[in-house]
PDB file of N, CA and C in Angstrom:
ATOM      1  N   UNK A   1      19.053  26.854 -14.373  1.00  0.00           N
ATOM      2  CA  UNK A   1      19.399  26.277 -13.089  1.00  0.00           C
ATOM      3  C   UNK A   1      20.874  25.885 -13.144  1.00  0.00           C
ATOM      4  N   UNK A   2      22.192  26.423 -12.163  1.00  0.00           N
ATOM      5  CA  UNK A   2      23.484  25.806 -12.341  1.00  0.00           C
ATOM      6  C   UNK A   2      23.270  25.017 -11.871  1.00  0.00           C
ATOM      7  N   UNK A   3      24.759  23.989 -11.388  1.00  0.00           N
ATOM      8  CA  UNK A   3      25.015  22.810 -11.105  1.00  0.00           C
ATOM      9  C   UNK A   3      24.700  22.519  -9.883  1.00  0.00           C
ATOM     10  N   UNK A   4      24.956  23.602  -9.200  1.00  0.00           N
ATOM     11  CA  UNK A   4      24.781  24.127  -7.407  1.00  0.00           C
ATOM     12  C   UNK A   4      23.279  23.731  -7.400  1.00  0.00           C
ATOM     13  N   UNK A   5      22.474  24.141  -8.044  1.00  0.00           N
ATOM     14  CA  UNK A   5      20.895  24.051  -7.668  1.00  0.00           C
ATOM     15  C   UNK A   5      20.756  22.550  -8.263  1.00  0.00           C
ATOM     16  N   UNK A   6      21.351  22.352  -9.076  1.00  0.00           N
ATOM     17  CA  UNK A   6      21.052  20.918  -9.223  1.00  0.00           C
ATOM     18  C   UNK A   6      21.353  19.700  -8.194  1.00  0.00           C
ATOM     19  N   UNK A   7      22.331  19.921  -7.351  1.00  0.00           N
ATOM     20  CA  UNK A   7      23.162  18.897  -6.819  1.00  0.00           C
ATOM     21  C   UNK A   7      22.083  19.381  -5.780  1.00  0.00           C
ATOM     22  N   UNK A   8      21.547  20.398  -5.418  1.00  0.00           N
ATOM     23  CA  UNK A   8      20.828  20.556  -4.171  1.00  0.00           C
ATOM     24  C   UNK A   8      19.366  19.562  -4.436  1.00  0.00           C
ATOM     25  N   UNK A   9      18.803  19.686  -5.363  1.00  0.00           N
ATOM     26  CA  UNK A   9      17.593  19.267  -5.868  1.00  0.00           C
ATOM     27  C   UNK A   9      17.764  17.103  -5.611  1.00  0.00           C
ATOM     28  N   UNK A  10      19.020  16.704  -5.957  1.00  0.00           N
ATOM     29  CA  UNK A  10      18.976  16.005  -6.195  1.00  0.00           C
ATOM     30  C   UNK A  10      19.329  15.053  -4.740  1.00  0.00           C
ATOM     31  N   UNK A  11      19.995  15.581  -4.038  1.00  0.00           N
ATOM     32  CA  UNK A  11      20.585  15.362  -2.631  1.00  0.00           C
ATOM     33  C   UNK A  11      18.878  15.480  -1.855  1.00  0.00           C
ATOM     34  N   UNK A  12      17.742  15.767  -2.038  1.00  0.00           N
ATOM     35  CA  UNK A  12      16.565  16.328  -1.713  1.00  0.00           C
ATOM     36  C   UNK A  12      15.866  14.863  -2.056  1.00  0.00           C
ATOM     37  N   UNK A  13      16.273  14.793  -3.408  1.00  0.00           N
ATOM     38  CA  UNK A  13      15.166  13.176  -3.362  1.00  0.00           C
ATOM     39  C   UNK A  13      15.820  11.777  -2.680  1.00  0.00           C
ATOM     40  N   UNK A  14      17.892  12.192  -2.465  1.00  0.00           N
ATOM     41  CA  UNK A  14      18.296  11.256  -1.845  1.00  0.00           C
ATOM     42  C   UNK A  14      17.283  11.235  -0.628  1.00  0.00           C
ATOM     43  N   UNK A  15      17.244  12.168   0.086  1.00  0.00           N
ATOM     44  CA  UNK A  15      17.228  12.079   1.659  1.00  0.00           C
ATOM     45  C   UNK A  15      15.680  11.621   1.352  1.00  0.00           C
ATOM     46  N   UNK A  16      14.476  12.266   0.377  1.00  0.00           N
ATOM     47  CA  UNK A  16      13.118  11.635   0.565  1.00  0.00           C
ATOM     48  C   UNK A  16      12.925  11.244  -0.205  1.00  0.00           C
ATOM     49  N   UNK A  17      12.853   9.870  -0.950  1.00  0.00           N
ATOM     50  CA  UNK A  17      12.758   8.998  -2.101  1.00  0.00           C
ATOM     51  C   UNK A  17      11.108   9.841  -2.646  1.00  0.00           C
ATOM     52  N   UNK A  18      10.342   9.707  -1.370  1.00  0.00           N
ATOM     53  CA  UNK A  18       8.643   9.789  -1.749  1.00  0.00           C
ATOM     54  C   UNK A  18       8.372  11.996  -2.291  1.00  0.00           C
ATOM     55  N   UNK A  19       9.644  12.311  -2.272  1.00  0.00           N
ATOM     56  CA  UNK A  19       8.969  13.608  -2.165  1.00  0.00           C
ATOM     57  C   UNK A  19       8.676  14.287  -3.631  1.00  0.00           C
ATOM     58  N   UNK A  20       7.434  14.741  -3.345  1.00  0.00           N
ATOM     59  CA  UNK A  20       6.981  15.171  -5.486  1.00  0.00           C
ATOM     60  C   UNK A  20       7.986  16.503  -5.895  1.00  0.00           C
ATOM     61  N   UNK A  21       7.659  16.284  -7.560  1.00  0.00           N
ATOM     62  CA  UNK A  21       8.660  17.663  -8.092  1.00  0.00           C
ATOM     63  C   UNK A  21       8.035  18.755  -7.860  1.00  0.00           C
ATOM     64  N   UNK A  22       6.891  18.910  -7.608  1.00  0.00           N
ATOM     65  CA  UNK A  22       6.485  20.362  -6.954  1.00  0.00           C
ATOM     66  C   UNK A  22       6.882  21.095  -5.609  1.00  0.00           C
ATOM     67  N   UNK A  23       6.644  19.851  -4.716  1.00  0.00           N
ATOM     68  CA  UNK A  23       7.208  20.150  -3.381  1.00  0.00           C
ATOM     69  C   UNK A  23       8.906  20.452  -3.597  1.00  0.00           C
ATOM     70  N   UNK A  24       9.475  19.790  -4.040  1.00  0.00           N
ATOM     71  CA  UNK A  24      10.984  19.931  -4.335  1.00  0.00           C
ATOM     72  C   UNK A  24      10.862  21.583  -5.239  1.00  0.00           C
ATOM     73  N   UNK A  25      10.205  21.968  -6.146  1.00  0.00           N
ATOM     74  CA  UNK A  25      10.369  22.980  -6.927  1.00  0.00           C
ATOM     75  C   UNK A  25       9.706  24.250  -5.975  1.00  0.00           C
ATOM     76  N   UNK A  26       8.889  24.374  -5.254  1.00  0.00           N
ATOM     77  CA  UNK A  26       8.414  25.101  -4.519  1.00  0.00           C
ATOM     78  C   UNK A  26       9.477  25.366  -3.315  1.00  0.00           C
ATOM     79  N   UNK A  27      10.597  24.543  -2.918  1.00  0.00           N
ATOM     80  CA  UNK A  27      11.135  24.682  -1.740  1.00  0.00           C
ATOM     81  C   UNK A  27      12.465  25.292  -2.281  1.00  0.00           C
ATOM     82  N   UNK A  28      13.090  24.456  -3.506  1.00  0.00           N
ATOM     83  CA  UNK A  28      13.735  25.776  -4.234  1.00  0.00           C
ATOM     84  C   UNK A  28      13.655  26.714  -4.481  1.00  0.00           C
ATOM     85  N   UNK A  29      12.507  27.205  -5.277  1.00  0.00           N
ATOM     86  CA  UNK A  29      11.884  28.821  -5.743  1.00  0.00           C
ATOM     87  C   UNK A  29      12.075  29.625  -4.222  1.00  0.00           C
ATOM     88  N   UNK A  30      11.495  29.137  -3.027  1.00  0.00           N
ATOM     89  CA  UNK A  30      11.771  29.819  -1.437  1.00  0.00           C
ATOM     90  C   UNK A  30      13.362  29.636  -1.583  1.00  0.00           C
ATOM     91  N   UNK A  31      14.235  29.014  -1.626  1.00  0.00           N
ATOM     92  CA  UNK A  31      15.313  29.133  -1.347  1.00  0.00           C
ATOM     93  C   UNK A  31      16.374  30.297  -2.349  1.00  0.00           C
ATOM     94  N   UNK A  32      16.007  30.082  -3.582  1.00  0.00           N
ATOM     95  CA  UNK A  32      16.672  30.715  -4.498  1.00  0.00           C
ATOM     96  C   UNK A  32      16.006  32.648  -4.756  1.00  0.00           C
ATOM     97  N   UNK A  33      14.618  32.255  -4.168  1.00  0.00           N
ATOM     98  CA  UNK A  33      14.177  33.573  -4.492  1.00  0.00           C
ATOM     99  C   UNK A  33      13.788  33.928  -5.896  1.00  0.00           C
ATOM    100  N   UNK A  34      13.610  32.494  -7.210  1.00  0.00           N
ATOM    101  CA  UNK A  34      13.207  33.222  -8.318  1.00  0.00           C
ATOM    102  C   UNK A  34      12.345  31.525  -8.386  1.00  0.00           C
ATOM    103  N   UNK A  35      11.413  32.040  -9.575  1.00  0.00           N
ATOM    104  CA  UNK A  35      10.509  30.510  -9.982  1.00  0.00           C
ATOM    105  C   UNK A  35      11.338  29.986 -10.533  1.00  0.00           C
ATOM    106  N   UNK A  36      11.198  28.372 -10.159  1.00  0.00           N
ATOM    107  CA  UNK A  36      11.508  26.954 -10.452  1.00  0.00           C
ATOM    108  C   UNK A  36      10.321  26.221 -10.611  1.00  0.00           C
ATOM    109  N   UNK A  37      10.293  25.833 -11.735  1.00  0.00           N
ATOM    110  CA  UNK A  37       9.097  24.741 -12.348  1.00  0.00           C
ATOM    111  C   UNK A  37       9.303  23.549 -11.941  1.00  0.00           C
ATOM    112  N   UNK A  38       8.341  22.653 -11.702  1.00  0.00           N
ATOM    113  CA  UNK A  38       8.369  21.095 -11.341  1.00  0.00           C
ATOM    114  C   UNK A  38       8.949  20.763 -12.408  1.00  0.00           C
ATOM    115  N   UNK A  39       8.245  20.761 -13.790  1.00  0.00           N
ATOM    116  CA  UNK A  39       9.354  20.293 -15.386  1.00  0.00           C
ATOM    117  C   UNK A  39      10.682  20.121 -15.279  1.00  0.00           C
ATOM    118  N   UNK A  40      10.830  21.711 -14.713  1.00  0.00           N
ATOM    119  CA  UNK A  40      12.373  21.533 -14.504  1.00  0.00           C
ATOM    120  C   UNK A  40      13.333  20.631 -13.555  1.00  0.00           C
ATOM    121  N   UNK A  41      12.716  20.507 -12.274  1.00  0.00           N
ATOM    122  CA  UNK A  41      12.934  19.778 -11.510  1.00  0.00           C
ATOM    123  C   UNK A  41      13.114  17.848 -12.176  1.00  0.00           C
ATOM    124  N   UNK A  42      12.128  18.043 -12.313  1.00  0.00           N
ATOM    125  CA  UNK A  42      11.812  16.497 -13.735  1.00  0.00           C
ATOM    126  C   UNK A  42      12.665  16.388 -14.510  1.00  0.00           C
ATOM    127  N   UNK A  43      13.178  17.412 -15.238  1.00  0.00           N
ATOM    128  CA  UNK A  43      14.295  17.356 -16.050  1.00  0.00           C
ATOM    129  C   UNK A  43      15.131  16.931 -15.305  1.00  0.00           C
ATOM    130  N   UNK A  44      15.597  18.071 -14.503  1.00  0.00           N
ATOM    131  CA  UNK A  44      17.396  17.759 -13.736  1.00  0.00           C
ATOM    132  C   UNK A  44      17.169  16.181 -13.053  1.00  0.00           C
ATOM    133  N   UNK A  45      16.127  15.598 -12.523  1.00  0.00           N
ATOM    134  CA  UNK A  45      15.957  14.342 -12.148  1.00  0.00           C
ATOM    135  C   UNK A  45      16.175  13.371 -12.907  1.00  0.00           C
ATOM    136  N   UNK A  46      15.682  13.435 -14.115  1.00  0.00           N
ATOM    137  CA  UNK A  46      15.739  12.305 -15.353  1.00  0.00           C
ATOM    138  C   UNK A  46      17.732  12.714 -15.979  1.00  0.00           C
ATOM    139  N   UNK A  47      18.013  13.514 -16.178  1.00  0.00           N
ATOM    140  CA  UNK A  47      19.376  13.296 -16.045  1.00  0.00           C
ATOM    141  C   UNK A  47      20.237  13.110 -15.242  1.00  0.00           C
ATOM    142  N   UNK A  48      19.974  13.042 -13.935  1.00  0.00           N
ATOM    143  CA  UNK A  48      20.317  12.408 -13.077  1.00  0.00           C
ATOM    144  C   UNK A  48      20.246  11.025 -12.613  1.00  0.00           C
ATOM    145  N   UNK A  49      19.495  10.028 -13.713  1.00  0.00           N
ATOM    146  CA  UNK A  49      19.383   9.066 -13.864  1.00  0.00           C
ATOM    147  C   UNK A  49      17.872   8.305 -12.616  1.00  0.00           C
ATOM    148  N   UNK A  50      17.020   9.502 -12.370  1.00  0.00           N
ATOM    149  CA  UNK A  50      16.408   9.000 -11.749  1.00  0.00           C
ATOM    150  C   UNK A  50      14.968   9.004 -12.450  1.00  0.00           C
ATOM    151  N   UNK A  51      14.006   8.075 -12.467  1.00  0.00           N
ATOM    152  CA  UNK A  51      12.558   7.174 -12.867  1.00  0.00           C
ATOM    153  C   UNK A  51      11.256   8.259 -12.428  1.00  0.00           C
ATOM    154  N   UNK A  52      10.659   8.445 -12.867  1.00  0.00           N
ATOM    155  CA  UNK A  52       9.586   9.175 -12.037  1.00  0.00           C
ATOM    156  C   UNK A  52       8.937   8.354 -11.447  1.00  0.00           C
ATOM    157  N   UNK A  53       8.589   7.314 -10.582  1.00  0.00           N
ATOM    158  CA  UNK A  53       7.643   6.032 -10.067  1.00  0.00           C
ATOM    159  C   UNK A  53       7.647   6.677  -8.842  1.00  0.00           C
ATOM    160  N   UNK A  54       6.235   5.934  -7.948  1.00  0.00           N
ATOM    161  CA  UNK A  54       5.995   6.113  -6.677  1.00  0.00           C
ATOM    162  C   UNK A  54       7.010   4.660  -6.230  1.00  0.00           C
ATOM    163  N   UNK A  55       7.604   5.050  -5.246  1.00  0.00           N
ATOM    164  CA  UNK A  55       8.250   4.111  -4.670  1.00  0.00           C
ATOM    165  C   UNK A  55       7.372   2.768  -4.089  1.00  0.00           C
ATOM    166  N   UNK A  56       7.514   1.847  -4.031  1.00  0.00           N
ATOM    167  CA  UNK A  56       6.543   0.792  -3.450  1.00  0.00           C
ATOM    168  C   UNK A  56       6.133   0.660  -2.119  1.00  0.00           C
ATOM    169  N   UNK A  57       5.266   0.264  -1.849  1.00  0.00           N
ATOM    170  CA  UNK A  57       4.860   0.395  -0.491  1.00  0.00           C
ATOM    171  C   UNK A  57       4.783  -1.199   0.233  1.00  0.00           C
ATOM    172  N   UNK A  58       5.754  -1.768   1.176  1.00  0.00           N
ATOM    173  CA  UNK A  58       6.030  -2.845   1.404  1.00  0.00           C
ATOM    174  C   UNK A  58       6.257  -3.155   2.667  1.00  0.00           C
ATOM    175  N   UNK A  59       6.116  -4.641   2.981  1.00  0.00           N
ATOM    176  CA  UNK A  59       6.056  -4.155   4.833  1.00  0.00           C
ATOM    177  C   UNK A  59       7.696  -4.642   5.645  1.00  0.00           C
ATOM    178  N   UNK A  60       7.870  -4.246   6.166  1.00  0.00           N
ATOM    179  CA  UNK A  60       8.997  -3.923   6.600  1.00  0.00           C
ATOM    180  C   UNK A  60       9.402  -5.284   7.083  1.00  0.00           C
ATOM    181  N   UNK A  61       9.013  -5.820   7.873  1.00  0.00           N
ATOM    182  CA  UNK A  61       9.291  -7.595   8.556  1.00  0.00           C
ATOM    183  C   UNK A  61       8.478  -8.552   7.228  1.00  0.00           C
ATOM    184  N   UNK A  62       9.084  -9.227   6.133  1.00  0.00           N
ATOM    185  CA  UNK A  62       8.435  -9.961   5.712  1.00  0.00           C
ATOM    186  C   UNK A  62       7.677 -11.188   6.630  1.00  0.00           C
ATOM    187  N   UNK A  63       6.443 -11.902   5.966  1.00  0.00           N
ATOM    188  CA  UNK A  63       5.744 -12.800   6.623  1.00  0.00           C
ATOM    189  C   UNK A  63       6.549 -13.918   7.018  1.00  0.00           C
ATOM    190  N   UNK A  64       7.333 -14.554   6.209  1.00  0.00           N
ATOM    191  CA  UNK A  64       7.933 -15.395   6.899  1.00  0.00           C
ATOM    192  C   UNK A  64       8.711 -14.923   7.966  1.00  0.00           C
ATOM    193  N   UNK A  65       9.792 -14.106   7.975  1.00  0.00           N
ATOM    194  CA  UNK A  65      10.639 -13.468   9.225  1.00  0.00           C
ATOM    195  C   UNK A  65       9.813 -13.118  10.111  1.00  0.00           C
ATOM    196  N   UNK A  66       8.540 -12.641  10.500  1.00  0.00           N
ATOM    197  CA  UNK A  66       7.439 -12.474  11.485  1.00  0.00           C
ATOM    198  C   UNK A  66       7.567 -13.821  11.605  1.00  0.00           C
ATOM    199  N   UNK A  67       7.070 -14.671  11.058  1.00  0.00           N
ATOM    200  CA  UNK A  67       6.694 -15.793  12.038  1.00  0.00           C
ATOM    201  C   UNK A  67       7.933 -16.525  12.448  1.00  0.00           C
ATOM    202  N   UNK A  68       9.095 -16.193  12.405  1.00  0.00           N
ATOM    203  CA  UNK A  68      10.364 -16.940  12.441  1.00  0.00           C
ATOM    204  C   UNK A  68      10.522 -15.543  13.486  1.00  0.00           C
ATOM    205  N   UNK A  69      10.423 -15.025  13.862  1.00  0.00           N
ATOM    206  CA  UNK A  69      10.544 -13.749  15.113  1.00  0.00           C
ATOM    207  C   UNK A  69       9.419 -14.120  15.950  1.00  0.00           C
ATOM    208  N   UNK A  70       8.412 -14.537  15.472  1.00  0.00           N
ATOM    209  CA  UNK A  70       7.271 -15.231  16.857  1.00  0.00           C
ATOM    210  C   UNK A  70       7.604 -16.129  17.609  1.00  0.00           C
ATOM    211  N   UNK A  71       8.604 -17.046  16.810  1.00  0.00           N
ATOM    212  CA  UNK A  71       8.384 -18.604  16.962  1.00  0.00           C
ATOM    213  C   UNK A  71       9.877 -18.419  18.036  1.00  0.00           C
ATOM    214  N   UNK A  72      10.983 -17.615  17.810  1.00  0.00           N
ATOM    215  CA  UNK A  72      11.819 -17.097  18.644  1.00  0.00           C
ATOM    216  C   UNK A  72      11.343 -16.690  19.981  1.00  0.00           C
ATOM    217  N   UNK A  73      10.496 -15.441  20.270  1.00  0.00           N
ATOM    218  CA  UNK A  73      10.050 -14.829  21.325  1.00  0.00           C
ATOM    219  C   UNK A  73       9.183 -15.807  21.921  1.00  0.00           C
ATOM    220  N   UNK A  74       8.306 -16.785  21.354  1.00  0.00           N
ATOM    221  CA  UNK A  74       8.083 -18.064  22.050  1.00  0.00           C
ATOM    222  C   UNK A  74       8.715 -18.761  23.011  1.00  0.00           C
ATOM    223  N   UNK A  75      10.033 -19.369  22.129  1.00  0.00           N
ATOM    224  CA  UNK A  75      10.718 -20.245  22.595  1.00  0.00           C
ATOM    225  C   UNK A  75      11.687 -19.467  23.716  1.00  0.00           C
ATOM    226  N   UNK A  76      11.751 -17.866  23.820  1.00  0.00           N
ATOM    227  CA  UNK A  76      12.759 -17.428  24.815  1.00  0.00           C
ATOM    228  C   UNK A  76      12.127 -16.904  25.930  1.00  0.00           C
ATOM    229  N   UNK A  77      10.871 -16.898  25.807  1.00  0.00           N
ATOM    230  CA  UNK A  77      10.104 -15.727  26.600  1.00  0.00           C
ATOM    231  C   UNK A  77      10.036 -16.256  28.036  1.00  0.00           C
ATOM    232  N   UNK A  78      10.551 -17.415  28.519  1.00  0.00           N
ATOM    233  CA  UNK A  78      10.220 -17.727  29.838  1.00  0.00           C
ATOM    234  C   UNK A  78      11.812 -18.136  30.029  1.00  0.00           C
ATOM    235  N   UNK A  79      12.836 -17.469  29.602  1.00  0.00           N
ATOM    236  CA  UNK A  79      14.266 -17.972  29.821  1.00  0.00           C
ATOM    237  C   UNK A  79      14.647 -16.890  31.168  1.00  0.00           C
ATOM    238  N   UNK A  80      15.722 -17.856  32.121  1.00  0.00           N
ATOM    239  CA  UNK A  80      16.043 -17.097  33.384  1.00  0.00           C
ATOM    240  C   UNK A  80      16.850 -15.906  33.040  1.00  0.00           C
ATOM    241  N   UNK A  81      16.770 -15.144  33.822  1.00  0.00           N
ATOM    242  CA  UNK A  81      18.161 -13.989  34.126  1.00  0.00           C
ATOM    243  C   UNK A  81      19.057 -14.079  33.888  1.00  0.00           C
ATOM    244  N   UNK A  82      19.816 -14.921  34.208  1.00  0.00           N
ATOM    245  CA  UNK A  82      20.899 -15.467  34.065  1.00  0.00           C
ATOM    246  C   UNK A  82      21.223 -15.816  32.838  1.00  0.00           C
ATOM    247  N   UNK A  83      20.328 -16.281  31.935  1.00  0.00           N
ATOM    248  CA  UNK A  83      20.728 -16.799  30.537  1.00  0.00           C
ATOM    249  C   UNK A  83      20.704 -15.381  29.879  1.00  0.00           C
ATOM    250  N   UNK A  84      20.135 -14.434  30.060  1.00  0.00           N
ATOM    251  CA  UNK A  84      19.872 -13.414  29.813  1.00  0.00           C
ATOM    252  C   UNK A  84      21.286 -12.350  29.502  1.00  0.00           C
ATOM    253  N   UNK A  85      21.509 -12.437  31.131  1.00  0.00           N
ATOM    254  CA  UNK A  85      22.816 -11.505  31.445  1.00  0.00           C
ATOM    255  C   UNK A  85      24.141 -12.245  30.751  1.00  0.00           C
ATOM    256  N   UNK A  86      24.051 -13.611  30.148  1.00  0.00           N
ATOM    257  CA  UNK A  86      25.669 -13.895  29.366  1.00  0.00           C
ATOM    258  C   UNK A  86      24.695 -13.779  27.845  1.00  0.00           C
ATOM    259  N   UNK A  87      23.979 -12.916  27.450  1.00  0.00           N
ATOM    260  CA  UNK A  87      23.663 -12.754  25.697  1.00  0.00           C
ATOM    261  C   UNK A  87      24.175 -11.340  25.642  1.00  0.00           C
ATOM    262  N   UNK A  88      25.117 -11.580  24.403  1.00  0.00           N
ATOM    263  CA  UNK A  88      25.594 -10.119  23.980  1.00  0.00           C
ATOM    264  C   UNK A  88      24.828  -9.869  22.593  1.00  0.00           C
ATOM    265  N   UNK A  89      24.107  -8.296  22.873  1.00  0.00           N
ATOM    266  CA  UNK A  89      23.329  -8.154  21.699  1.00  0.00           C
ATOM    267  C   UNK A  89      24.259  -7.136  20.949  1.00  0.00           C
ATOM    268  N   UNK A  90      23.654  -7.254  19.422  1.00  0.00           N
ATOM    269  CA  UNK A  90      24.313  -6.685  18.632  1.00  0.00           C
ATOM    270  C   UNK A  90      23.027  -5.954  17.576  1.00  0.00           C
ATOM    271  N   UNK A  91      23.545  -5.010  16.733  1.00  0.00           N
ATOM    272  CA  UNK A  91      22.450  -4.701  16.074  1.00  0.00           C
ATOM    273  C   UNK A  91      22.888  -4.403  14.664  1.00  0.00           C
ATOM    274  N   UNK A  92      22.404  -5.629  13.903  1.00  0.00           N
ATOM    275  CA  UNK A  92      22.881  -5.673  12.221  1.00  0.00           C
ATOM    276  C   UNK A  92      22.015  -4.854  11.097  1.00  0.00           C
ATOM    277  N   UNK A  93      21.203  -4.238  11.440  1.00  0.00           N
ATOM    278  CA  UNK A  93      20.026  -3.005  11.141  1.00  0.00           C
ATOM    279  C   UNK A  93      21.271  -2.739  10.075  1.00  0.00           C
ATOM    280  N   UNK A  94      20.532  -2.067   8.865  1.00  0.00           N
ATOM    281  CA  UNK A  94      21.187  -0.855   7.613  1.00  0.00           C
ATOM    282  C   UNK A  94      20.413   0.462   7.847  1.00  0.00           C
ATOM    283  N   UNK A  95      21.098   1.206   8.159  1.00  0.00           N
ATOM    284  CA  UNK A  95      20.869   2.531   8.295  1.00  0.00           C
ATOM    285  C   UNK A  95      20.839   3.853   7.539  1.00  0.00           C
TER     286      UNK A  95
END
């Protein structure tokens, strides 16, 4: 495998943390036109400094921030128009 197939392989688990070395080795072998082993894939991954683990599965709004986002939409949910139209929203999201 050159460097080219490597940097491709590896740019592949950037974009899907969750995706297995088979699926990744199967979508190479279609791309390159010759077999690529998951092993191999595993390899170029582990020198690439990456873990074989399933990523964790976690919920996106922790419990406290839910209830500190309830306790907000509470306290605003009957506010006039007017208070409305002078709020400038912004959106601090990581993307």
């Amino acid at each position: 495998m050159n460097s080219i197939t490597e940097r491709r392989v590896i740019h592949q688990v950037k974009i899907d943390p969750k995706i297995s070395a088979p699926k990744i080795a199967a979508s190479t072998s279609n791309t390159l036109g010759r077999s690529v082993s998951a092993e191999t894939v595993r390899r170029v991954l582990r020198k690439a400094g990456y873990i074989g683990r399933v990523a964790r599965k976690k919920p996106l709004i922790g419990k406290r921030n839910r209830v500190k986002r309830l306790e907000f939409a509470k306290e605003h949910i009957l506010k006039p128009q007017q208070f409305w139209n002078e709020v400038i929203f912004s959106d601090e999201s990581k993307k």
